[in-house]
Amino acid sequence: MSVRPAAATTATATTADLRATGLHADSPCAGASSADDTVSPEAACATGPLPVLGRDVLVPLVTGGEVEYAALDYGASAPALQRVWDDVAAYAPYYGSVHRGAGYLSQLSTDLFENSRATVAGFLGCREDDQVVFTRSTTDSLNLLAAALPRNTRVFVFETEHHASLLPWQQREGITVTCLDAPRTPAQAVGTLERALADREPYGPALVCVTGASNVTGELWPVRELAAAAHAHGARIVLDAAQLAPHHPVDIDALDVDWVAFSGHKLYAPFGSGVLAGRADWLRSAEPYLAGGGASRTVSRRADGGVDVEWHTTAARHEAGSPNVIGVHAIASACKALSEAGFGTLVEREQRLVARLRAGLAEVPQVKVLSLFGDDAPRVGVLSFVVEGWNSSHFAAALSAEYGIGVRDGLFCAHPLVRTLLGGAADEPGECGAPDAAPGERSLNAIRVSFGAGTPDEHIDRFVRAVKELVHDGARWSYRTEDGRCVPDRNAGAA
């Protein structure tokens, strides 16, 4: 099985060695604590948020004083789980070169790296012959897959995708891309894809790229049904799970997708690593994503002065250079923490917060929540909206400056989707984070609130109160545009 750790060599660090160094935390929620010593960390995690870094950080308010920061921008980067941070800190003194070092720390690091690969494979429900390739991010993973596509592959992608899954295919010579219109129901998504695949000419290799959960609306997509449609028409499918994996179990085998891509920094492991996992054949036959050490099995000099190279056929083929061992270890730690905490419990708690948020916003008539599939569509903890009479960048700036709440505004690297949801023309201007109109005028941007396993109930409640106060009373401070961002005007002072 290609995703299993490599066989041990001389002076190999064993699992017992890893436990002895503290690299294997046995507690499902390492770092959890309770004022009542009779309550176990596991029980505390089951009833409340998982411990994350930054939970008690205080930030200044423009109106004076400080407040505990409410991080509601998980969709961009989630805070590190305390468990992840502790595992990384425990490993740091034992850091060493990977795969070819003879020293004990190199052996230990290699064992940790390859065991992390196996952990991720288990987290994703990988099949026997699947490969797990470590990358830098979801964007990097999908660009790697794009580079591995057979020539003359046709790629089908909905306009609703994040730019990370919308754009990589455009850059590849010999690849034809078909961009599908935004569907308004899950059934319409499946039907649109089926028709596009059936009508393709010529009939050859094809790839479908689809998100698992929208980074704009949070809505869940019918991944299993889309995979069935793809396979029925001789196509393969890759799942962008960047927004799905932190909120919901992802099982490659059960979903019957060919590949899954996700980022560590959205999975509570912000250390610059990502994953592409799935079928090995196209990856084995493609030229290495990067040429260099680690990807090559043997290199020899030819008589004519050239060089002959034999490349690896394992995941190492696309992992040239010194790998991000800490980032990989962090991803594996996050996978363990989420699995051990119980995804069912995490999903149930998050859905309670989603319902709480939606109920609060529904009490504000000026707020319009953005949706493709309708109000009743299931979604993860990601929600975007606009406020009547407000520029979204102005509103987001006031949330931060006056309430200590961090959200995101703009087009969320999903420009075609946000334009569709806001009723804008395909070529209407709009830029992430840049207010294109003064407060009160039309502007093609929105506000996104996103949260997850580390979000306290209080942060959702504070957010809803802040929205209501801003809509009812207006901002308490004056704001101006600076370098494309809406910021408090320190010279003007209070509004």
GROMACS .gro file of C-alpha atoms in nm:
model
  495
    1MET     CA    1   0.000   0.000   0.000
    2SER     CA    2   0.161   0.324  -0.111
    3VAL     CA    3   0.031   0.529   0.181
    4ARG     CA    4   0.188   0.310   0.450
    5PRO     CA    5   0.510   0.426   0.619
    6ALA     CA    6   0.834   0.304   0.470
    7ALA     CA    7   1.009   0.008   0.629
    8ALA     CA    8   1.247   0.092   0.910
    9THR     CA    9   1.623   0.096   0.854
   10THR     CA   10   1.917   0.104   1.091
   11ALA     CA   11   1.870   0.281   1.424
   12THR     CA   12   1.507   0.342   1.336
   13ALA     CA   13   1.298   0.541   1.580
   14THR     CA   14   1.003   0.329   1.687
   15THR     CA   15   0.653   0.428   1.791
   16ALA     CA   16   0.764   0.372   2.149
   17ASP     CA   17   1.046   0.622   2.092
   18LEU     CA   18   0.795   0.876   1.965
   19ARG     CA   19   0.575   0.829   2.269
   20ALA     CA   20   0.879   0.861   2.493
   21THR     CA   21   0.958   1.199   2.342
   22GLY     CA   22   0.600   1.315   2.386
   23LEU     CA   23   0.526   1.316   2.013
   24HIS     CA   24   0.220   1.095   2.047
   25ALA     CA   25  -0.043   1.265   2.263
   26ASP     CA   26  -0.291   1.006   2.386
   27SER     CA   27  -0.552   1.254   2.505
   28PRO     CA   28  -0.821   1.326   2.245
   29CYS     CA   29  -0.819   1.691   2.345
   30ALA     CA   30  -0.470   1.760   2.473
   31GLY     CA   31  -0.462   2.097   2.642
   32ALA     CA   32  -0.827   2.095   2.745
   33SER     CA   33  -0.896   2.195   3.099
   34SER     CA   34  -1.192   2.241   3.328
   35ALA     CA   35  -1.251   2.432   3.645
   36ASP     CA   36  -1.411   2.118   3.780
   37ASP     CA   37  -1.136   1.856   3.812
   38THR     CA   38  -1.400   1.583   3.801
   39VAL     CA   39  -1.474   1.668   3.436
   40SER     CA   40  -1.241   1.493   3.195
   41PRO     CA   41  -1.079   1.681   2.905
   42GLU     CA   42  -1.271   1.457   2.667
   43ALA     CA   43  -1.603   1.552   2.827
   44ALA     CA   44  -1.507   1.920   2.823
   45CYS     CA   45  -1.434   1.897   2.451
   46ALA     CA   46  -1.760   1.718   2.386
   47THR     CA   47  -1.967   1.999   2.536
   48GLY     CA   48  -1.770   2.306   2.431
   49PRO     CA   49  -1.516   2.439   2.183
   50LEU     CA   50  -1.184   2.262   2.132
   51PRO     CA   51  -0.891   2.453   2.284
   52VAL     CA   52  -0.721   2.678   2.027
   53LEU     CA   53  -0.438   2.930   2.041
   54GLY     CA   54  -0.539   3.294   2.065
   55ARG     CA   55  -0.856   3.223   2.257
   56ASP     CA   56  -0.772   3.484   2.525
   57VAL     CA   57  -0.599   3.746   2.308
   58LEU     CA   58  -0.711   4.102   2.386
   59VAL     CA   59  -0.735   4.359   2.107
   60PRO     CA   60  -0.779   4.738   2.133
   61LEU     CA   61  -1.103   4.909   2.035
   62VAL     CA   62  -1.099   5.240   1.853
   63THR     CA   63  -1.357   5.367   2.102
   64GLY     CA   64  -1.125   5.282   2.393
   65GLY     CA   65  -1.043   4.980   2.603
   66GLU     CA   66  -0.979   4.621   2.503
   67VAL     CA   67  -1.188   4.315   2.436
   68GLU     CA   68  -1.125   3.945   2.382
   69TYR     CA   69  -1.075   3.891   2.009
   70ALA     CA   70  -1.355   3.704   1.835
   71ALA     CA   71  -1.191   3.516   1.547
   72LEU     CA   72  -1.468   3.460   1.294
   73ASP     CA   73  -1.253   3.421   0.984
   74TYR     CA   74  -1.187   3.047   1.003
   75GLY     CA   75  -1.263   3.018   0.632
   76ALA     CA   76  -0.936   3.198   0.557
   77SER     CA   77  -0.716   3.041   0.825
   78ALA     CA   78  -0.829   2.862   1.139
   79PRO     CA   79  -0.635   2.908   1.464
   80ALA     CA   80  -0.406   2.626   1.567
   81LEU     CA   81  -0.554   2.367   1.797
   82GLN     CA   82  -0.374   2.361   2.131
   83ARG     CA   83  -0.318   1.990   2.069
   84VAL     CA   84  -0.140   2.069   1.741
   85TRP     CA   85   0.077   2.334   1.901
   86ASP     CA   86   0.172   2.101   2.187
   87ASP     CA   87   0.262   1.820   1.947
   88VAL     CA   88   0.474   2.051   1.732
   89ALA     CA   89   0.650   2.190   2.040
   90ALA     CA   90   0.719   1.838   2.164
   91TYR     CA   91   0.875   1.741   1.832
   92ALA     CA   92   1.078   2.059   1.772
   93PRO     CA   93   1.388   1.954   1.976
   94TYR     CA   94   1.402   1.628   1.776
   95TYR     CA   95   1.378   1.791   1.433
   96GLY     CA   96   1.610   1.637   1.176
   97SER     CA   97   1.656   1.580   0.805
   98VAL     CA   98   1.418   1.334   0.646
   99HIS     CA   99   1.463   1.010   0.449
  100ARG     CA  100   1.839   0.990   0.397
  101GLY     CA  101   1.994   1.086   0.728
  102ALA     CA  102   2.181   0.819   0.924
  103GLY     CA  103   2.151   0.998   1.257
  104TYR     CA  104   1.894   0.912   1.521
  105LEU     CA  105   1.702   1.239   1.487
  106SER     CA  106   1.683   1.194   1.110
  107GLN     CA  107   1.551   0.845   1.160
  108LEU     CA  108   1.297   0.967   1.411
  109SER     CA  109   1.188   1.253   1.183
  110THR     CA  110   1.154   1.017   0.887
  111ASP     CA  111   0.940   0.781   1.093
  112LEU     CA  112   0.726   1.073   1.209
  113PHE     CA  113   0.690   1.204   0.852
  114GLU     CA  114   0.582   0.870   0.704
  115ASN     CA  115   0.354   0.789   0.997
  116SER     CA  116   0.191   1.127   0.937
  117ARG     CA  117   0.124   1.015   0.580
  118ALA     CA  118  -0.049   0.705   0.712
  119THR     CA  119  -0.250   0.913   0.962
  120VAL     CA  120  -0.375   1.143   0.686
  121ALA     CA  121  -0.460   0.841   0.469
  122GLY     CA  122  -0.671   0.701   0.750
  123PHE     CA  123  -0.836   1.038   0.816
  124LEU     CA  124  -0.942   1.055   0.449
  125GLY     CA  125  -1.046   0.692   0.415
  126CYS     CA  126  -0.791   0.633   0.140
  127ARG     CA  127  -0.811   0.317  -0.069
  128GLU     CA  128  -0.538   0.055  -0.081
  129ASP     CA  129  -0.356   0.195  -0.385
  130ASP     CA  130  -0.406   0.566  -0.318
  131GLN     CA  131  -0.112   0.801  -0.270
  132VAL     CA  132  -0.089   1.084  -0.018
  133VAL     CA  133   0.132   1.366  -0.150
  134PHE     CA  134   0.228   1.650   0.081
  135THR     CA  135   0.215   1.997  -0.074
  136ARG     CA  136   0.206   2.355   0.050
  137SER     CA  137  -0.171   2.415   0.032
  138THR     CA  138  -0.493   2.333  -0.154
  139THR     CA  139  -0.382   2.570  -0.430
  140ASP     CA  140  -0.051   2.387  -0.460
  141SER     CA  141  -0.227   2.049  -0.458
  142LEU     CA  142  -0.460   2.140  -0.743
  143ASN     CA  143  -0.178   2.293  -0.945
  144LEU     CA  144   0.013   1.967  -0.896
  145LEU     CA  145  -0.282   1.768  -1.026
  146ALA     CA  146  -0.321   2.009  -1.317
  147ALA     CA  147   0.043   1.948  -1.409
  148ALA     CA  148  -0.019   1.571  -1.399
  149LEU     CA  149  -0.319   1.565  -1.636
  150PRO     CA  150  -0.275   1.364  -1.956
  151ARG     CA  151  -0.256   1.577  -2.267
  152ASN     CA  152  -0.595   1.662  -2.422
  153THR     CA  153  -0.779   1.624  -2.093
  154ARG     CA  154  -1.102   1.822  -2.069
  155VAL     CA  155  -1.167   1.982  -1.732
  156PHE     CA  156  -1.518   2.069  -1.614
  157VAL     CA  157  -1.552   2.317  -1.331
  158PHE     CA  158  -1.844   2.525  -1.202
  159GLU     CA  159  -1.809   2.903  -1.193
  160THR     CA  160  -1.885   2.875  -0.822
  161GLU     CA  161  -1.538   2.743  -0.737
  162HIS     CA  162  -1.270   2.916  -0.533
  163HIS     CA  163  -0.995   3.049  -0.757
  164ALA     CA  164  -0.766   2.772  -0.627
  165SER     CA  165  -0.983   2.516  -0.806
  166LEU     CA  166  -1.104   2.740  -1.089
  167LEU     CA  167  -0.773   2.868  -1.227
  168PRO     CA  168  -0.496   2.600  -1.223
  169TRP     CA  169  -0.634   2.421  -1.530
  170GLN     CA  170  -0.625   2.740  -1.736
  171GLN     CA  171  -0.248   2.746  -1.729
  172ARG     CA  172  -0.182   2.403  -1.881
  173GLU     CA  173  -0.103   2.358  -2.248
  174GLY     CA  174  -0.320   2.099  -2.420
  175ILE     CA  175  -0.594   2.118  -2.154
  176THR     CA  176  -0.944   2.239  -2.244
  177VAL     CA  177  -1.154   2.395  -1.968
  178THR     CA  178  -1.534   2.415  -1.963
  179CYS     CA  179  -1.675   2.652  -1.701
  180LEU     CA  180  -2.031   2.556  -1.601
  181ASP     CA  181  -2.297   2.803  -1.487
  182ALA     CA  182  -2.383   2.828  -1.119
  183PRO     CA  183  -2.660   2.579  -1.034
  184ARG     CA  184  -2.949   2.680  -0.811
  185THR     CA  185  -3.018   2.334  -0.667
  186PRO     CA  186  -2.801   2.029  -0.600
  187ALA     CA  187  -3.005   1.835  -0.856
  188GLN     CA  188  -2.940   2.105  -1.114
  189ALA     CA  189  -2.567   2.077  -1.045
  190VAL     CA  190  -2.575   1.705  -1.121
  191GLY     CA  191  -2.789   1.751  -1.432
  192THR     CA  192  -2.569   2.030  -1.567
  193LEU     CA  193  -2.259   1.817  -1.524
  194GLU     CA  194  -2.418   1.510  -1.683
  195ARG     CA  195  -2.519   1.705  -1.993
  196ALA     CA  196  -2.178   1.868  -2.029
  197LEU     CA  197  -1.995   1.537  -2.000
  198ALA     CA  198  -2.231   1.359  -2.241
  199ASP     CA  199  -2.190   1.633  -2.503
  200ARG     CA  200  -1.812   1.658  -2.489
  201GLU     CA  201  -1.620   1.611  -2.810
  202PRO     CA  202  -1.387   1.440  -2.861
  203TYR     CA  203  -1.446   1.170  -2.602
  204GLY     CA  204  -1.120   1.141  -2.409
  205PRO     CA  205  -0.977   1.190  -2.062
  206ALA     CA  206  -1.187   1.425  -1.850
  207LEU     CA  207  -1.168   1.567  -1.501
  208VAL     CA  208  -1.438   1.728  -1.289
  209CYS     CA  209  -1.332   1.966  -1.012
  210VAL     CA  210  -1.585   2.049  -0.743
  211THR     CA  211  -1.589   2.197  -0.395
  212GLY     CA  212  -1.724   2.003  -0.098
  213ALA     CA  213  -1.847   2.314   0.083
  214SER     CA  214  -1.859   2.663  -0.067
  215ASN     CA  215  -1.611   2.910   0.078
  216VAL     CA  216  -1.873   3.183   0.021
  217THR     CA  217  -2.206   3.034   0.128
  218GLY     CA  218  -2.088   2.733   0.328
  219GLU     CA  219  -2.340   2.517   0.143
  220LEU     CA  220  -2.264   2.147   0.101
  221TRP     CA  221  -2.241   2.019  -0.255
  222PRO     CA  222  -2.374   1.680  -0.373
  223VAL     CA  223  -2.027   1.530  -0.404
  224ARG     CA  224  -2.130   1.164  -0.413
  225GLU     CA  225  -2.389   1.228  -0.685
  226LEU     CA  226  -2.145   1.437  -0.890
  227ALA     CA  227  -1.884   1.162  -0.859
  228ALA     CA  228  -2.136   0.906  -0.984
  229ALA     CA  229  -2.219   1.129  -1.281
  230ALA     CA  230  -1.852   1.179  -1.362
  231HIS     CA  231  -1.770   0.810  -1.351
  232ALA     CA  232  -2.079   0.718  -1.554
  233HIS     CA  233  -1.940   0.933  -1.835
  234GLY     CA  234  -1.581   0.812  -1.810
  235ALA     CA  235  -1.449   1.115  -1.621
  236ARG     CA  236  -1.255   1.147  -1.298
  237ILE     CA  237  -1.330   1.389  -1.015
  238VAL     CA  238  -1.122   1.586  -0.767
  239LEU     CA  239  -1.275   1.723  -0.449
  240ASP     CA  240  -1.162   2.059  -0.315
  241ALA     CA  241  -1.211   1.984   0.054
  242ALA     CA  242  -1.045   2.300   0.189
  243GLN     CA  243  -1.370   2.416   0.351
  244LEU     CA  244  -1.521   2.071   0.404
  245ALA     CA  245  -1.246   1.880   0.587
  246PRO     CA  246  -1.234   2.110   0.894
  247HIS     CA  247  -1.611   2.080   0.946
  248HIS     CA  248  -1.720   1.739   0.824
  249PRO     CA  249  -1.576   1.387   0.775
  250VAL     CA  250  -1.426   1.331   0.429
  251ASP     CA  251  -1.405   0.972   0.307
  252ILE     CA  252  -1.252   0.921  -0.038
  253ASP     CA  253  -1.383   0.568  -0.067
  254ALA     CA  254  -1.737   0.645   0.051
  255LEU     CA  255  -1.764   0.957  -0.168
  256ASP     CA  256  -1.606   0.765  -0.458
  257VAL     CA  257  -1.392   1.061  -0.563
  258ASP     CA  258  -1.059   1.014  -0.735
  259TRP     CA  259  -0.865   1.282  -0.545
  260VAL     CA  260  -0.906   1.507  -0.243
  261ALA     CA  261  -0.714   1.831  -0.180
  262PHE     CA  262  -0.707   2.036   0.140
  263SER     CA  263  -0.487   2.276   0.341
  264GLY     CA  264  -0.346   2.240   0.689
  265HIS     CA  265  -0.401   2.606   0.774
  266LYS     CA  266  -0.779   2.563   0.748
  267LEU     CA  267  -0.763   2.236   0.945
  268TYR     CA  268  -0.625   2.400   1.263
  269ALA     CA  269  -0.263   2.329   1.157
  270PRO     CA  270  -0.132   2.661   1.018
  271PHE     CA  271   0.223   2.554   0.940
  272GLY     CA  272   0.231   2.578   0.560
  273SER     CA  273   0.143   2.229   0.443
  274GLY     CA  274  -0.131   2.072   0.230
  275VAL     CA  275  -0.243   1.738   0.090
  276LEU     CA  276  -0.332   1.582  -0.243
  277ALA     CA  277  -0.457   1.228  -0.191
  278GLY     CA  278  -0.602   0.979  -0.435
  279ARG     CA  279  -0.535   0.772  -0.744
  280ALA     CA  280  -0.170   0.715  -0.822
  281ASP     CA  281  -0.166   0.637  -1.196
  282TRP     CA  282  -0.173   0.989  -1.340
  283LEU     CA  283   0.068   1.106  -1.070
  284ARG     CA  284   0.313   0.823  -1.144
  285SER     CA  285   0.312   0.884  -1.519
  286ALA     CA  286   0.347   1.264  -1.498
  287GLU     CA  287   0.674   1.451  -1.493
  288PRO     CA  288   0.772   1.547  -1.137
  289TYR     CA  289   0.596   1.861  -1.019
  290LEU     CA  290   0.936   1.996  -0.912
  291ALA     CA  291   1.272   1.859  -1.030
  292GLY     CA  292   1.525   1.806  -0.755
  293GLY     CA  293   1.650   1.596  -0.470
  294GLY     CA  294   1.404   1.355  -0.317
  295ALA     CA  295   1.204   1.319  -0.639
  296SER     CA  296   1.490   1.138  -0.812
  297ARG     CA  297   1.581   0.774  -0.750
  298THR     CA  298   1.907   0.780  -0.947
  299VAL     CA  299   2.094   1.041  -1.152
  300SER     CA  300   2.380   0.956  -1.386
  301ARG     CA  301   2.602   1.148  -1.624
  302ARG     CA  302   2.589   1.063  -1.996
  303ALA     CA  303   2.889   1.053  -2.227
  304ASP     CA  304   2.749   1.345  -2.425
  305GLY     CA  305   2.751   1.563  -2.115
  306GLY     CA  306   2.381   1.530  -2.040
  307VAL     CA  307   2.212   1.375  -1.738
  308ASP     CA  308   1.984   1.072  -1.712
  309VAL     CA  309   1.731   1.063  -1.429
  310GLU     CA  310   1.514   0.785  -1.291
  311TRP     CA  311   1.229   0.937  -1.093
  312HIS     CA  312   1.048   0.782  -0.798
  313THR     CA  313   0.703   0.637  -0.864
  314THR     CA  314   0.585   0.689  -0.505
  315ALA     CA  315   0.458   1.014  -0.355
  316ALA     CA  316   0.822   1.124  -0.335
  317ARG     CA  317   0.807   1.187  -0.712
  318HIS     CA  318   0.620   1.511  -0.641
  319GLU     CA  319   0.783   1.603  -0.308
  320ALA     CA  320   1.121   1.732  -0.425
  321GLY     CA  321   1.333   1.927  -0.180
  322SER     CA  322   1.343   1.914   0.199
  323PRO     CA  323   0.985   1.858   0.313
  324ASN     CA  324   0.797   2.067   0.566
  325VAL     CA  325   0.816   1.806   0.840
  326ILE     CA  326   0.663   2.031   1.104
  327GLY     CA  327   0.374   2.123   0.875
  328VAL     CA  328   0.310   1.759   0.792
  329HIS     CA  329   0.328   1.658   1.158
  330ALA     CA  330   0.084   1.939   1.240
  331ILE     CA  331  -0.168   1.815   0.982
  332ALA     CA  332  -0.147   1.463   1.122
  333SER     CA  333  -0.193   1.597   1.475
  334ALA     CA  334  -0.503   1.791   1.368
  335CYS     CA  335  -0.644   1.484   1.194
  336LYS     CA  336  -0.600   1.284   1.515
  337ALA     CA  337  -0.748   1.557   1.733
  338LEU     CA  338  -1.062   1.595   1.521
  339SER     CA  339  -1.111   1.220   1.490
  340GLU     CA  340  -1.059   1.153   1.858
  341ALA     CA  341  -1.287   1.438   1.966
  342GLY     CA  342  -1.561   1.275   1.757
  343PHE     CA  343  -1.664   1.435   1.431
  344GLY     CA  344  -2.027   1.363   1.507
  345THR     CA  345  -2.007   1.572   1.823
  346LEU     CA  346  -1.818   1.851   1.645
  347VAL     CA  347  -2.070   1.863   1.360
  348GLU     CA  348  -2.363   1.869   1.600
  349ARG     CA  349  -2.217   2.158   1.799
  350GLU     CA  350  -2.128   2.355   1.486
  351GLN     CA  351  -2.478   2.311   1.344
  352ARG     CA  352  -2.617   2.451   1.667
  353LEU     CA  353  -2.398   2.760   1.619
  354VAL     CA  354  -2.506   2.788   1.254
  355ALA     CA  355  -2.873   2.782   1.362
  356ARG     CA  356  -2.801   3.038   1.634
  357LEU     CA  357  -2.630   3.270   1.387
  358ARG     CA  358  -2.899   3.240   1.121
  359ALA     CA  359  -3.178   3.298   1.371
  360GLY     CA  360  -3.006   3.614   1.494
  361LEU     CA  361  -2.946   3.754   1.146
  362ALA     CA  362  -3.304   3.673   1.045
  363GLU     CA  363  -3.416   3.931   1.301
  364VAL     CA  364  -3.244   4.204   1.099
  365PRO     CA  365  -3.447   4.278   0.781
  366GLN     CA  366  -3.160   4.477   0.630
  367VAL     CA  367  -2.936   4.168   0.622
  368LYS     CA  368  -2.944   3.949   0.312
  369VAL     CA  369  -2.774   3.610   0.349
  370LEU     CA  370  -2.622   3.480   0.026
  371SER     CA  371  -2.723   3.134  -0.094
  372LEU     CA  372  -2.722   2.922  -0.408
  373PHE     CA  373  -2.942   2.638  -0.294
  374GLY     CA  374  -3.186   2.820  -0.065
  375ASP     CA  375  -3.228   2.888   0.306
  376ASP     CA  376  -3.283   2.523   0.396
  377ALA     CA  377  -2.964   2.397   0.227
  378PRO     CA  378  -2.724   2.227   0.470
  379ARG     CA  379  -2.406   2.424   0.530
  380VAL     CA  380  -2.092   2.428   0.739
  381GLY     CA  381  -1.989   2.721   0.959
  382VAL     CA  382  -1.944   2.965   0.671
  383LEU     CA  383  -2.199   3.235   0.587
  384SER     CA  384  -2.181   3.549   0.371
  385PHE     CA  385  -2.421   3.842   0.365
  386VAL     CA  386  -2.471   4.203   0.266
  387VAL     CA  387  -2.636   4.479   0.466
  388GLU     CA  388  -2.875   4.724   0.303
  389GLY     CA  389  -2.733   5.076   0.308
  390TRP     CA  390  -2.381   4.962   0.395
  391ASN     CA  391  -2.063   4.908   0.201
  392SER     CA  392  -1.946   4.564   0.314
  393SER     CA  393  -1.587   4.677   0.372
  394HIS     CA  394  -1.713   4.961   0.593
  395PHE     CA  395  -1.929   4.720   0.792
  396ALA     CA  396  -1.645   4.471   0.841
  397ALA     CA  397  -1.409   4.750   0.948
  398ALA     CA  398  -1.659   4.865   1.211
  399LEU     CA  399  -1.698   4.511   1.343
  400SER     CA  400  -1.324   4.494   1.394
  401ALA     CA  401  -1.252   4.843   1.523
  402GLU     CA  402  -1.555   4.884   1.750
  403TYR     CA  403  -1.628   4.526   1.861
  404GLY     CA  404  -1.303   4.328   1.825
  405ILE     CA  405  -1.462   4.088   1.577
  406GLY     CA  406  -1.257   3.958   1.285
  407VAL     CA  407  -1.451   3.870   0.969
  408ARG     CA  408  -1.368   3.892   0.597
  409ASP     CA  409  -1.507   4.121   0.330
  410GLY     CA  410  -1.471   4.133  -0.048
  411LEU     CA  411  -1.518   3.864  -0.311
  412PHE     CA  412  -1.341   3.585  -0.118
  413CYS     CA  413  -1.128   3.466  -0.414
  414ALA     CA  414  -1.450   3.346  -0.575
  415HIS     CA  415  -1.528   3.646  -0.796
  416PRO     CA  416  -1.766   3.480  -1.046
  417LEU     CA  417  -1.974   3.325  -0.766
  418VAL     CA  418  -2.008   3.645  -0.561
  419ARG     CA  419  -2.102   3.842  -0.873
  420THR     CA  420  -2.372   3.586  -0.947
  421LEU     CA  421  -2.506   3.594  -0.591
  422LEU     CA  422  -2.513   3.974  -0.585
  423GLY     CA  423  -2.674   4.001  -0.926
  424GLY     CA  424  -2.374   4.168  -1.085
  425ALA     CA  425  -2.266   4.141  -1.447
  426ALA     CA  426  -1.988   3.895  -1.524
  427ASP     CA  427  -1.749   4.180  -1.600
  428GLU     CA  428  -1.863   4.419  -1.328
  429PRO     CA  429  -1.564   4.552  -1.131
  430GLY     CA  430  -1.499   4.440  -0.780
  431GLU     CA  431  -1.187   4.357  -0.585
  432CYS     CA  432  -1.125   4.155  -0.269
  433GLY     CA  433  -1.125   4.390   0.027
  434ALA     CA  434  -1.156   4.711  -0.173
  435PRO     CA  435  -1.465   4.930  -0.126
  436ASP     CA  436  -1.559   5.045  -0.475
  437ALA     CA  437  -1.830   5.281  -0.356
  438ALA     CA  438  -1.889   5.509  -0.063
  439PRO     CA  439  -2.096   5.382   0.231
  440GLY     CA  440  -2.460   5.364   0.130
  441GLU     CA  441  -2.387   5.310  -0.240
  442ARG     CA  442  -2.383   4.983  -0.433
  443SER     CA  443  -2.055   4.794  -0.402
  444LEU     CA  444  -1.981   4.451  -0.536
  445ASN     CA  445  -1.851   4.290  -0.218
  446ALA     CA  446  -1.991   4.101   0.079
  447ILE     CA  447  -1.915   4.009   0.441
  448ARG     CA  448  -1.822   3.656   0.544
  449VAL     CA  449  -1.839   3.513   0.893
  450SER     CA  450  -1.682   3.170   0.944
  451PHE     CA  451  -1.618   2.959   1.252
  452GLY     CA  452  -1.550   2.606   1.366
  453ALA     CA  453  -1.448   2.368   1.640
  454GLY     CA  454  -1.270   2.635   1.846
  455THR     CA  455  -1.545   2.899   1.838
  456PRO     CA  456  -1.713   2.982   2.174
  457ASP     CA  457  -2.088   3.044   2.179
  458GLU     CA  458  -2.020   3.394   2.310
  459HIS     CA  459  -1.840   3.496   1.991
  460ILE     CA  460  -2.149   3.416   1.783
  461ASP     CA  461  -2.373   3.601   2.027
  462ARG     CA  462  -2.142   3.905   2.028
  463PHE     CA  463  -2.135   3.907   1.650
  464VAL     CA  464  -2.515   3.905   1.624
  465ARG     CA  465  -2.543   4.186   1.880
  466ALA     CA  466  -2.285   4.389   1.691
  467VAL     CA  467  -2.470   4.348   1.361
  468LYS     CA  468  -2.795   4.461   1.520
  469GLU     CA  469  -2.632   4.764   1.685
  470LEU     CA  470  -2.451   4.875   1.369
  471VAL     CA  471  -2.766   4.845   1.159
  472HIS     CA  472  -2.980   5.024   1.417
  473ASP     CA  473  -2.741   5.288   1.547
  474GLY     CA  474  -2.473   5.316   1.281
  475ALA     CA  475  -2.098   5.318   1.332
  476ARG     CA  476  -1.961   5.512   1.628
  477TRP     CA  477  -1.646   5.612   1.443
  478SER     CA  478  -1.553   5.767   1.109
  479TYR     CA  479  -1.379   5.555   0.844
  480ARG     CA  480  -1.179   5.618   0.529
  481THR     CA  481  -1.020   5.414   0.250
  482GLU     CA  482  -0.646   5.360   0.280
  483ASP     CA  483  -0.446   5.138   0.042
  484GLY     CA  484  -0.768   4.974  -0.073
  485ARG     CA  485  -0.893   4.899   0.279
  486CYS     CA  486  -1.160   5.066   0.489
  487VAL     CA  487  -0.996   5.173   0.816
  488PRO     CA  488  -1.083   5.397   1.114
  489ASP     CA  489  -1.006   5.763   1.046
  490ARG     CA  490  -0.791   5.857   1.346
  491ASN     CA  491  -0.800   6.224   1.252
  492ALA     CA  492  -1.179   6.251   1.224
  493GLY     CA  493  -1.253   6.062   1.544
  494ALA     CA  494  -1.597   5.955   1.659
  495ALA     CA  495  -1.883   5.976   1.409
   0.00000   0.00000   0.00000
